[in-house]
Amino acid sequence: MTLARPVFFVSDGTGITAETLGNTLLTQFDGLEFDKTTLPFVNTAERAKNTVDYINFVGQQTGHRPLVFSTTVSDEVRTMLRQVDGLFMDLFDLFIHEMERELKLGSTHAQGRAHGVADRRRYDERIEAVHYAMEHDDGASTRDLTRADLILIAPSRCGKTPTSMYLALQHGLYSTNFPLTVDDLEQLRLPLALKGLEARCFGLTSDPERLAQVRSERRPGSRYASLEQCAYELRQAEQLYRRRGIPYVNSASMSIEEIATVVLQEKHLRKHGYPGA
Amino acid sequence: MTLARPVFFVSDGTGITAETLGNTLLTQFDGLEFDKTTLPFVNTAERAKNTVDYINFVGQQTGHRPLVFSTTVSDEVRTMLRQVDGLFMDLFDLFIHEMERELKLGSTHAQGRAHGVADRRRYDERIEAVHYAMEHDDGASTRDLTRADLILIAPSRCGKTPTSMYLALQHGLYSTNFPLTVDDLEQLRLPLALKGLEARCFGLTSDPERLAQVRSERRPGSRYASLEQCAYELRQAEQLYRRRGIPYVNSASMSIEEIATVVLQEKHLRKHGYPGA
């Protein structure tokens, strides 16, 4: 009885929704250890039976009743999964009937919709957005810059690149990012390529200590990573943002997801229908 | 009564879980139009009150009872939100008590855990993975290649880049990708830089028609985009994968999420504790 409690995310699709659901709930329980396993594409009666056998086996081996988070559209598969010797929690079980009553419409029971290619045109656009964001990372290209939905600007290592990629991948945004160089910061000016594009800009700052730590991992002992240099660059960046009326956020204690959420809200850029929107 | 039905994703955090939950459920209802709005960071009583007023206002304006998907940890905020004049569905309402009983433990009611910086070391690793994946996109660098968790290989435009970025961002994987050039394909050999790294490789293929369509958008009328050339490259790629015992999948009708799920399963690369895992 000393092993971590087994947790399973089961789905007839990718399992992403089951993971999101389960992990969100599990963050609310401190001091317990969980051993998590994702079982995707459980979309036939045979796979459902094998899944139940496997989960029961793990439960017996560990001496812990497993927690099972499921998002299974097929009634047949779900009915079988429910037999599992564990706490079975299914998203569809709980909400879909309420929604059917409210919408006065039966649900389709179609599998693999949440994270599949639901809309080919929109999906292809999203892929184009990822390629665009790759090409335009860190000011690498000024081609087609007027196509950008968003231009993230910041001193080096404040989180521009991951945030930009996240917004392209999860929200299908044509997202670019430009570094503010020491020259830009000294003269409180935007990179020349961004002339006329101020309205698409969003700034990032950080805390000097945090920035110095991140930069030190790259170039330990350098002037670039010194607390003094980081403090100077951040001070100048904030002054530049304020002077140009560019919205900005301090990313020091925020995750990519939190930064992205703030950017989407501030710039009114949320396009619904993408995986992360 | 002709307007789309309003849908709200409400959370005291980023709203990502509420969106995932709600969008998954909504994919089950065909033929209805939904007008979706995300309201993140509703983490005070005052914001909860404003949120309820706003949702009620939209409901009255459209003549449709709104659907509200909520993942709100605070009991106080959730109690206020529940007053809304619409169908209110909260993730915590439904599952958290069952889990408390099962785990014989009270939940912490801590906000912003699901998509915040829960574990700084792990978060920083994830950011490093994103930078690594950027640097190693499309065979651009062979530096530190032994650090790679995964090497995706494929002919041009089969989905290597978006899949690689997704695995880095959502799963914290040191993910790289290499194109199979026409020379590689003709000689049925792997890129030279991958010598000794075959065990980390995963291959992608596609359908000739789909690949020709994707390539045509880049270089219409080119030999590169011709059906004949695409069919040849895919045939050779599959033969190469089989000969070298490299697992592969046909990405033609799959989303990034579905390809990534297959790769994680086949290569046993799922690290739990990341946003997408």
PDB file of N, CA and C in Angstrom, chain B residues 244-275:
ATOM      1  N   ARG B 244      14.399  -0.051 -42.050  1.00  0.00           N
ATOM      2  CA  ARG B 244      15.144   0.293 -40.849  1.00  0.00           C
ATOM      3  C   ARG B 244      14.392   0.002 -39.551  1.00  0.00           C
ATOM      4  N   GLY B 245      13.174  -0.533 -39.685  1.00  0.00           N
ATOM      5  CA  GLY B 245      12.379  -0.830 -38.491  1.00  0.00           C
ATOM      6  C   GLY B 245      11.961   0.411 -37.733  1.00  0.00           C
ATOM      7  N   ILE B 246      11.735   1.511 -38.477  1.00  0.00           N
ATOM      8  CA  ILE B 246      11.309   2.769 -37.838  1.00  0.00           C
ATOM      9  C   ILE B 246       9.784   2.847 -37.857  1.00  0.00           C
ATOM     10  N   PRO B 247       9.151   3.000 -36.682  1.00  0.00           N
ATOM     11  CA  PRO B 247       7.689   3.083 -36.682  1.00  0.00           C
ATOM     12  C   PRO B 247       7.232   4.343 -37.426  1.00  0.00           C
ATOM     13  N   TYR B 248       6.066   4.272 -38.046  1.00  0.00           N
ATOM     14  CA  TYR B 248       5.588   5.442 -38.790  1.00  0.00           C
ATOM     15  C   TYR B 248       4.076   5.454 -38.838  1.00  0.00           C
ATOM     16  N   VAL B 249       3.544   6.613 -39.207  1.00  0.00           N
ATOM     17  CA  VAL B 249       2.092   6.743 -39.304  1.00  0.00           C
ATOM     18  C   VAL B 249       1.761   7.624 -40.498  1.00  0.00           C
ATOM     19  N   ASN B 250       0.625   7.348 -41.125  1.00  0.00           N
ATOM     20  CA  ASN B 250       0.153   8.181 -42.230  1.00  0.00           C
ATOM     21  C   ASN B 250      -0.631   9.360 -41.658  1.00  0.00           C
ATOM     22  N   SER B 251      -0.106  10.554 -41.842  1.00  0.00           N
ATOM     23  CA  SER B 251      -0.665  11.750 -41.200  1.00  0.00           C
ATOM     24  C   SER B 251      -1.764  12.419 -42.019  1.00  0.00           C
ATOM     25  N   ALA B 252      -2.097  11.858 -43.174  1.00  0.00           N
ATOM     26  CA  ALA B 252      -2.943  12.581 -44.132  1.00  0.00           C
ATOM     27  C   ALA B 252      -4.258  13.099 -43.546  1.00  0.00           C
ATOM     28  N   SER B 253      -4.927  12.272 -42.747  1.00  0.00           N
ATOM     29  CA  SER B 253      -6.225  12.740 -42.247  1.00  0.00           C
ATOM     30  C   SER B 253      -6.195  12.922 -40.729  1.00  0.00           C
ATOM     31  N   MET B 254      -4.998  13.076 -40.185  1.00  0.00           N
ATOM     32  CA  MET B 254      -4.868  13.214 -38.733  1.00  0.00           C
ATOM     33  C   MET B 254      -4.528  14.645 -38.344  1.00  0.00           C
ATOM     34  N   SER B 255      -4.961  15.033 -37.145  1.00  0.00           N
ATOM     35  CA  SER B 255      -4.581  16.332 -36.599  1.00  0.00           C
ATOM     36  C   SER B 255      -3.220  16.213 -35.913  1.00  0.00           C
ATOM     37  N   ILE B 256      -2.612  17.349 -35.626  1.00  0.00           N
ATOM     38  CA  ILE B 256      -1.354  17.370 -34.872  1.00  0.00           C
ATOM     39  C   ILE B 256      -1.521  16.568 -33.586  1.00  0.00           C
ATOM     40  N   GLU B 257      -2.641  16.785 -32.892  1.00  0.00           N
ATOM     41  CA  GLU B 257      -2.885  16.122 -31.608  1.00  0.00           C
ATOM     42  C   GLU B 257      -2.946  14.618 -31.775  1.00  0.00           C
ATOM     43  N   GLU B 258      -3.580  14.159 -32.846  1.00  0.00           N
ATOM     44  CA  GLU B 258      -3.688  12.720 -33.071  1.00  0.00           C
ATOM     45  C   GLU B 258      -2.330  12.117 -33.437  1.00  0.00           C
ATOM     46  N   ILE B 259      -1.573  12.804 -34.307  1.00  0.00           N
ATOM     47  CA  ILE B 259      -0.225  12.310 -34.646  1.00  0.00           C
ATOM     48  C   ILE B 259       0.619  12.235 -33.373  1.00  0.00           C
ATOM     49  N   ALA B 260       0.577  13.321 -32.573  1.00  0.00           N
ATOM     50  CA  ALA B 260       1.380  13.367 -31.345  1.00  0.00           C
ATOM     51  C   ALA B 260       1.007  12.231 -30.396  1.00  0.00           C
ATOM     52  N   THR B 261      -0.280  11.941 -30.300  1.00  0.00           N
ATOM     53  CA  THR B 261      -0.749  10.869 -29.417  1.00  0.00           C
ATOM     54  C   THR B 261      -0.180   9.517 -29.863  1.00  0.00           C
ATOM     55  N   VAL B 262      -0.190   9.281 -31.169  1.00  0.00           N
ATOM     56  CA  VAL B 262       0.363   8.026 -31.688  1.00  0.00           C
ATOM     57  C   VAL B 262       1.862   7.949 -31.399  1.00  0.00           C
ATOM     58  N   VAL B 263       2.581   9.046 -31.640  1.00  0.00           N
ATOM     59  CA  VAL B 263       4.029   9.067 -31.405  1.00  0.00           C
ATOM     60  C   VAL B 263       4.335   8.782 -29.929  1.00  0.00           C
ATOM     61  N   LEU B 264       3.610   9.436 -29.034  1.00  0.00           N
ATOM     62  CA  LEU B 264       3.834   9.238 -27.594  1.00  0.00           C
ATOM     63  C   LEU B 264       3.617   7.796 -27.192  1.00  0.00           C
ATOM     64  N   GLN B 265       2.574   7.182 -27.758  1.00  0.00           N
ATOM     65  CA  GLN B 265       2.276   5.794 -27.407  1.00  0.00           C
ATOM     66  C   GLN B 265       3.354   4.861 -27.940  1.00  0.00           C
ATOM     67  N   GLU B 266       3.666   5.022 -29.219  1.00  0.00           N
ATOM     68  CA  GLU B 266       4.613   4.114 -29.885  1.00  0.00           C
ATOM     69  C   GLU B 266       6.004   4.200 -29.269  1.00  0.00           C
ATOM     70  N   LYS B 267       6.422   5.414 -28.915  1.00  0.00           N
ATOM     71  CA  LYS B 267       7.785   5.613 -28.424  1.00  0.00           C
ATOM     72  C   LYS B 267       7.857   5.646 -26.895  1.00  0.00           C
ATOM     73  N   HIS B 268       6.735   5.434 -26.236  1.00  0.00           N
ATOM     74  CA  HIS B 268       6.696   5.445 -24.769  1.00  0.00           C
ATOM     75  C   HIS B 268       7.326   6.722 -24.210  1.00  0.00           C
ATOM     76  N   LEU B 269       6.893   7.859 -24.734  1.00  0.00           N
ATOM     77  CA  LEU B 269       7.535   9.130 -24.395  1.00  0.00           C
ATOM     78  C   LEU B 269       6.684  10.021 -23.498  1.00  0.00           C
ATOM     79  N   ARG B 270       5.556   9.515 -23.023  1.00  0.00           N
ATOM     80  CA  ARG B 270       4.673  10.392 -22.269  1.00  0.00           C
ATOM     81  C   ARG B 270       5.262  10.681 -20.890  1.00  0.00           C
ATOM     82  N   LYS B 271       5.554  11.978 -20.645  1.00  0.00           N
ATOM     83  CA  LYS B 271       5.986  12.382 -19.308  1.00  0.00           C
ATOM     84  C   LYS B 271       4.781  13.042 -18.656  1.00  0.00           C
ATOM     85  N   HIS B 272       4.330  12.515 -17.569  1.00  0.00           N
ATOM     86  CA  HIS B 272       3.142  13.126 -16.979  1.00  0.00           C
ATOM     87  C   HIS B 272       3.508  14.333 -16.111  1.00  0.00           C
ATOM     88  N   GLY B 273       2.607  15.258 -16.048  1.00  0.00           N
ATOM     89  CA  GLY B 273       2.845  16.461 -15.275  1.00  0.00           C
ATOM     90  C   GLY B 273       2.952  17.686 -16.166  1.00  0.00           C
ATOM     91  N   TYR B 274       2.977  17.505 -17.494  1.00  0.00           N
ATOM     92  CA  TYR B 274       2.995  18.628 -18.417  1.00  0.00           C
ATOM     93  C   TYR B 274       1.565  19.000 -18.777  1.00  0.00           C
ATOM     94  N   PRO B 275       1.378  20.224 -19.259  1.00  0.00           N
ATOM     95  CA  PRO B 275       0.027  20.668 -19.581  1.00  0.00           C
ATOM     96  C   PRO B 275      -0.737  19.713 -20.469  1.00  0.00           C
TER      97      PRO B 275
END
